[in-house]
Short mmCIF file of N, CA and C in Angstrom, two decimals:
data_model
loop_
_atom_site.label_atom_id
_atom_site.label_comp_id
_atom_site.label_asym_id
_atom_site.label_seq_id
_atom_site.Cartn_x
_atom_site.Cartn_y
_atom_site.Cartn_z
N UNK H 1 6.95 -28.45 -21.33
CA UNK H 1 6.48 -26.95 -20.97
C UNK H 1 5.55 -26.57 -19.78
N UNK H 2 5.75 -26.20 -18.84
CA UNK H 2 4.52 -25.26 -18.00
C UNK H 2 4.65 -24.21 -18.12
N UNK H 3 3.57 -23.56 -18.21
CA UNK H 3 3.00 -22.03 -18.25
C UNK H 3 2.60 -21.89 -16.57
N UNK H 4 3.06 -20.88 -16.25
CA UNK H 4 3.48 -20.09 -15.08
C UNK H 4 2.89 -18.80 -15.23
N UNK H 5 2.78 -17.95 -16.45
CA UNK H 5 1.76 -16.65 -15.92
C UNK H 5 1.17 -16.36 -17.47
N UNK H 6 0.34 -16.21 -17.31
CA UNK H 6 -0.79 -15.66 -18.37
C UNK H 6 -1.64 -14.63 -19.06
N UNK H 7 -0.84 -14.15 -19.78
CA UNK H 7 -1.88 -12.08 -19.65
C UNK H 7 -3.17 -12.75 -20.46
N UNK H 8 -3.93 -11.39 -19.14
CA UNK H 8 -5.52 -11.97 -19.63
C UNK H 8 -6.11 -10.62 -19.48
N UNK H 9 -7.71 -10.69 -19.89
CA UNK H 9 -8.21 -9.32 -19.51
C UNK H 9 -9.34 -9.81 -18.49
N UNK H 10 -9.29 -8.44 -17.32
CA UNK H 10 -10.42 -8.83 -16.61
C UNK H 10 -11.83 -8.29 -17.10
N UNK H 11 -13.05 -8.10 -16.18
CA UNK H 11 -13.93 -7.54 -16.53
C UNK H 11 -14.42 -6.16 -17.18
N UNK H 12 -13.41 -5.05 -16.82
CA UNK H 12 -13.33 -4.13 -16.96
C UNK H 12 -12.06 -3.58 -18.51
N UNK H 13 -11.67 -5.15 -19.23
CA UNK H 13 -11.43 -4.94 -20.41
C UNK H 13 -9.93 -4.32 -20.31
N UNK H 14 -8.90 -4.42 -18.83
CA UNK H 14 -8.28 -4.65 -18.54
C UNK H 14 -7.18 -5.32 -18.73
N UNK H 15 -5.71 -5.48 -19.06
CA UNK H 15 -4.98 -6.62 -19.22
C UNK H 15 -4.36 -6.95 -17.83
N UNK H 16 -4.20 -8.44 -17.07
CA UNK H 16 -3.61 -8.25 -16.00
C UNK H 16 -2.79 -9.91 -16.42
N UNK H 17 -1.67 -10.10 -14.98
CA UNK H 17 -1.28 -10.90 -15.24
C UNK H 17 -1.27 -11.85 -14.21
N UNK H 18 -1.69 -12.79 -14.70
CA UNK H 18 -1.97 -14.65 -13.47
C UNK H 18 -0.96 -15.42 -13.87
N UNK H 19 -0.76 -15.98 -12.61
CA UNK H 19 0.46 -16.67 -12.02
C UNK H 19 -0.27 -17.70 -11.50
N UNK H 20 0.45 -18.79 -12.06
CA UNK H 20 -0.19 -20.10 -11.36
C UNK H 20 0.19 -21.38 -12.15
N UNK H 21 0.32 -22.61 -11.69
CA UNK H 21 0.52 -23.83 -12.46
C UNK H 21 -0.53 -24.40 -12.97
N UNK H 22 -0.58 -24.53 -14.50
CA UNK H 22 -1.38 -25.01 -15.10
C UNK H 22 -2.72 -24.02 -16.03
N UNK H 23 -2.76 -23.10 -15.92
CA UNK H 23 -3.50 -21.71 -16.11
C UNK H 23 -3.69 -21.94 -17.50
N UNK H 24 -2.54 -21.99 -18.47
CA UNK H 24 -2.38 -22.00 -19.89
C UNK H 24 -3.13 -23.11 -20.57
N UNK H 25 -2.56 -24.44 -19.68
CA UNK H 25 -3.01 -26.15 -19.83
C UNK H 25 -4.36 -26.14 -20.68
N UNK H 26 -3.70 -26.68 -22.58
CA UNK H 26 -5.08 -26.96 -22.54
C UNK H 26 -6.13 -25.95 -23.30
N UNK H 27 -4.86 -24.63 -23.17
CA UNK H 27 -6.50 -23.75 -23.09
C UNK H 27 -6.12 -22.54 -24.59
N UNK H 28 -7.56 -22.03 -25.02
CA UNK H 28 -7.27 -21.55 -26.26
C UNK H 28 -7.77 -20.90 -25.99
N UNK H 29 -6.95 -18.87 -26.53
CA UNK H 29 -7.73 -17.36 -26.26
C UNK H 29 -9.79 -17.51 -26.32
N UNK H 30 -9.76 -17.11 -25.50
CA UNK H 30 -11.27 -16.74 -25.50
C UNK H 30 -11.75 -17.44 -24.33
N UNK H 31 -10.63 -18.88 -24.10
CA UNK H 31 -11.81 -19.65 -22.56
C UNK H 31 -11.28 -18.92 -21.71
N UNK H 32 -12.08 -19.53 -20.40
CA UNK H 32 -12.66 -19.44 -19.01
C UNK H 32 -10.82 -18.84 -18.57
N UNK H 33 -10.50 -19.26 -17.53
CA UNK H 33 -9.84 -19.66 -16.36
C UNK H 33 -10.31 -20.21 -15.37
N UNK H 34 -9.75 -21.12 -14.88
CA UNK H 34 -10.38 -22.34 -13.37
C UNK H 34 -9.94 -21.26 -12.60
N UNK H 35 -10.87 -19.87 -11.60
CA UNK H 35 -9.71 -19.59 -10.54
C UNK H 35 -9.44 -20.29 -9.68
N UNK H 36 -9.63 -21.41 -9.51
CA UNK H 36 -8.61 -22.48 -8.16
C UNK H 36 -7.26 -22.40 -8.62
N UNK H 37 -6.62 -21.90 -9.93
CA UNK H 37 -5.52 -22.23 -10.40
C UNK H 37 -4.69 -21.27 -9.98
N UNK H 38 -5.66 -19.97 -9.90
CA UNK H 38 -4.61 -19.02 -9.77
C UNK H 38 -4.17 -18.66 -8.67
N UNK H 39 -2.76 -18.49 -8.36
CA UNK H 39 -1.94 -17.82 -7.46
C UNK H 39 -1.17 -16.72 -6.73
N UNK H 40 -1.29 -15.90 -8.57
CA UNK H 40 -0.75 -14.38 -7.35
C UNK H 40 -1.77 -13.51 -8.95
N UNK H 41 -2.29 -12.67 -8.67
CA UNK H 41 -2.88 -11.59 -9.91
C UNK H 41 -2.00 -10.15 -9.97
N UNK H 42 -1.94 -9.81 -11.01
CA UNK H 42 -1.10 -8.60 -11.33
C UNK H 42 -1.57 -7.60 -12.07
N UNK H 43 -1.98 -6.23 -11.63
CA UNK H 43 -2.81 -5.35 -12.90
C UNK H 43 -1.80 -4.17 -12.33
N UNK H 44 -1.56 -3.22 -13.90
CA UNK H 44 -1.34 -2.34 -13.24
C UNK H 44 -2.76 -0.71 -12.27
N UNK H 45 -2.05 -0.05 -11.55
CA UNK H 45 -2.89 0.55 -11.34
C UNK H 45 -3.47 1.89 -12.12
N UNK H 46 -4.49 2.41 -12.24
CA UNK H 46 -4.57 3.45 -12.74
C UNK H 46 -3.64 4.69 -13.36
N UNK H 47 -3.19 4.45 -12.00
CA UNK H 47 -2.15 6.52 -11.67
C UNK H 47 -0.59 5.25 -12.76
N UNK H 48 -0.66 4.55 -13.08
CA UNK H 48 0.40 4.15 -14.07
C UNK H 48 -0.02 4.78 -15.86
N UNK H 49 1.08 4.91 -16.10
CA UNK H 49 1.25 6.09 -17.95
C UNK H 49 -0.31 4.69 -18.45
N UNK H 50 -0.64 5.90 -19.22
CA UNK H 50 -2.05 4.87 -19.70
C UNK H 50 -1.17 4.53 -21.18
N UNK H 51 -0.69 4.48 -21.47
CA UNK H 51 -0.11 3.70 -22.81
C UNK H 51 0.84 2.61 -22.56
N UNK H 52 1.43 3.13 -21.04
CA UNK H 52 2.01 1.53 -21.18
C UNK H 52 0.69 0.15 -20.81
N UNK H 53 1.23 -0.92 -21.33
CA UNK H 53 0.50 -1.92 -20.54
C UNK H 53 1.16 -3.57 -20.42
N UNK H 54 0.18 -4.52 -19.85
CA UNK H 54 1.47 -5.46 -19.13
C UNK H 54 2.00 -5.87 -19.90
N UNK H 55 1.46 -6.20 -20.90
CA UNK H 55 2.36 -7.14 -21.66
C UNK H 55 3.63 -6.28 -22.07
N UNK H 56 3.24 -4.77 -22.53
CA UNK H 56 4.43 -4.72 -23.43
C UNK H 56 5.63 -4.39 -21.73
N UNK H 57 5.42 -3.83 -20.42
CA UNK H 57 6.08 -4.64 -19.37
C UNK H 57 6.99 -5.11 -19.62
N UNK H 58 5.68 -6.72 -19.99
CA UNK H 58 6.82 -7.78 -19.27
C UNK H 58 7.15 -8.60 -20.50
N UNK H 59 7.43 -7.55 -21.81
CA UNK H 59 8.37 -8.27 -22.96
C UNK H 59 9.19 -8.50 -22.89
N UNK H 60 9.95 -8.21 -21.87
CA UNK H 60 11.07 -9.07 -21.88
C UNK H 60 12.18 -9.53 -20.56
N UNK H 61 11.13 -9.39 -19.61
CA UNK H 61 11.45 -10.11 -18.57
C UNK H 61 11.05 -11.76 -18.57
N UNK H 62 11.72 -12.31 -17.75
CA UNK H 62 11.70 -13.70 -17.86
C UNK H 62 11.10 -14.15 -16.80
N UNK H 63 10.88 -15.23 -16.44
CA UNK H 63 9.97 -15.68 -15.95
C UNK H 63 10.77 -15.92 -14.35
N UNK H 64 11.70 -16.50 -15.09
CA UNK H 64 13.03 -16.53 -13.98
C UNK H 64 13.16 -15.46 -12.50
N UNK H 65 13.16 -13.76 -13.91
CA UNK H 65 13.46 -12.39 -12.80
C UNK H 65 11.81 -12.74 -12.16
N UNK H 66 10.97 -12.69 -12.06
CA UNK H 66 9.92 -12.88 -11.50
C UNK H 66 9.53 -13.78 -10.39
N UNK H 67 10.35 -14.42 -10.81
CA UNK H 67 10.15 -15.77 -9.69
C UNK H 67 11.48 -14.99 -8.30
N UNK H 68 12.51 -14.73 -9.41
CA UNK H 68 13.20 -13.96 -7.75
C UNK H 68 13.02 -12.79 -7.33
N UNK H 69 11.96 -12.01 -7.65
CA UNK H 69 11.20 -11.43 -7.09
C UNK H 69 10.27 -11.77 -6.12
N UNK H 70 9.53 -12.84 -6.81
CA UNK H 70 8.20 -12.56 -5.90
C UNK H 70 9.36 -13.39 -4.29
N UNK H 71 10.05 -14.17 -4.63
CA UNK H 71 10.92 -14.84 -3.69
C UNK H 71 11.42 -13.83 -2.38
N UNK H 72 12.20 -12.72 -3.23
CA UNK H 72 12.42 -11.47 -2.32
C UNK H 72 11.59 -10.74 -1.33
N UNK H 73 10.21 -10.42 -2.56
CA UNK H 73 9.13 -10.81 -1.30
C UNK H 73 8.80 -11.32 -1.17
N UNK H 74 8.04 -12.58 -0.86
CA UNK H 74 8.06 -13.09 0.14
C UNK H 74 8.94 -13.51 1.12
N UNK H 75 9.89 -13.21 1.22
CA UNK H 75 11.47 -13.19 2.27
C UNK H 75 10.93 -11.57 3.11
N UNK H 76 10.74 -10.62 2.48
CA UNK H 76 10.31 -9.66 3.21
C UNK H 76 9.70 -9.69 3.85
N UNK H 77 9.02 -10.17 3.37
CA UNK H 77 7.53 -10.57 4.25
C UNK H 77 7.42 -11.07 5.82
N UNK H 78 8.38 -12.14 5.64
CA UNK H 78 8.46 -13.22 6.77
C UNK H 78 8.95 -13.02 7.54
N UNK H 79 10.24 -11.89 7.23
CA UNK H 79 10.83 -10.84 8.30
C UNK H 79 10.49 -9.79 8.42
N UNK H 80 9.26 -8.87 7.96
CA UNK H 80 9.22 -7.45 8.41
C UNK H 80 7.94 -8.18 9.39
N UNK H 81 7.25 -9.07 9.07
CA UNK H 81 5.82 -9.83 9.33
C UNK H 81 4.47 -8.62 8.61
N UNK H 82 4.22 -8.11 7.90
CA UNK H 82 3.82 -7.78 6.78
C UNK H 82 3.33 -8.17 5.85
N UNK H 83 2.72 -7.59 4.51
CA UNK H 83 2.30 -8.07 3.56
C UNK H 83 2.71 -6.71 3.05
N UNK H 84 2.87 -6.91 1.07
CA UNK H 84 3.79 -6.57 0.09
C UNK H 84 2.28 -6.49 -0.86
N UNK H 85 2.44 -5.30 -1.20
CA UNK H 85 0.95 -5.37 -2.62
C UNK H 85 1.76 -6.77 -3.72
N UNK H 86 1.19 -6.88 -4.01
CA UNK H 86 1.59 -8.07 -5.16
C UNK H 86 1.99 -7.44 -6.36
N UNK H 87 1.14 -5.87 -6.39
CA UNK H 87 1.93 -4.97 -7.37
C UNK H 87 3.29 -4.77 -7.86
N UNK H 88 4.11 -5.14 -6.57
CA UNK H 88 5.79 -4.23 -7.02
C UNK H 88 6.31 -5.58 -6.87
N UNK H 89 5.43 -7.12 -6.96
CA UNK H 89 6.75 -8.18 -7.97
C UNK H 89 6.62 -7.54 -9.39
N UNK H 90 5.62 -6.85 -10.43
CA UNK H 90 5.96 -7.00 -11.66
C UNK H 90 7.46 -5.65 -11.51
N UNK H 91 7.16 -4.28 -10.13
CA UNK H 91 7.83 -3.65 -10.64
C UNK H 91 9.62 -3.99 -10.46
N UNK H 92 9.52 -5.24 -9.55
CA UNK H 92 10.63 -5.37 -8.53
C UNK H 92 11.06 -6.17 -10.45
N UNK H 93 10.77 -7.20 -10.52
CA UNK H 93 11.16 -8.34 -11.50
C UNK H 93 11.76 -7.14 -12.86
N UNK H 94 10.91 -6.21 -12.81
CA UNK H 94 11.15 -4.82 -14.00
C UNK H 94 13.16 -4.66 -13.81
N UNK H 95 13.25 -4.04 -12.50
CA UNK H 95 14.27 -3.61 -12.05
C UNK H 95 15.56 -4.56 -12.25
N UNK H 96 15.18 -6.11 -11.66
CA UNK H 96 15.69 -6.89 -11.50
C UNK H 96 16.59 -7.45 -13.54
N UNK H 97 15.20 -7.39 -13.94
CA UNK H 97 15.65 -7.63 -15.42
C UNK H 97 17.01 -6.60 -15.94
N UNK H 98 16.64 -5.15 -15.55
CA UNK H 98 17.56 -4.26 -15.92
C UNK H 98 18.27 -4.23 -15.36
N UNK H 99 19.17 -5.20 -14.34
CA UNK H 99 20.70 -5.74 -13.57
C UNK H 99 21.36 -6.09 -14.45
#
């Protein structure tokens, strides 16, 4: 089994999601994560509902939903020659999950 996403806390004690190969390999709660393994970083903005947490938001969203959302947004970046905010991956993953 390979771990591709890890829910962790940033320096402000806010939940964030990290994606990358090997992030959770041989890791225990409380360990530091190798920054070189992080491919994507997602967090909720302060304007989002305070009661929402990343773990609640993603509790039912599969890794495949996140992969599809990432592929769609990468394709959009290529087609429109622009950069899409990484936070859009979470929103699009949620929409795909609800389909």
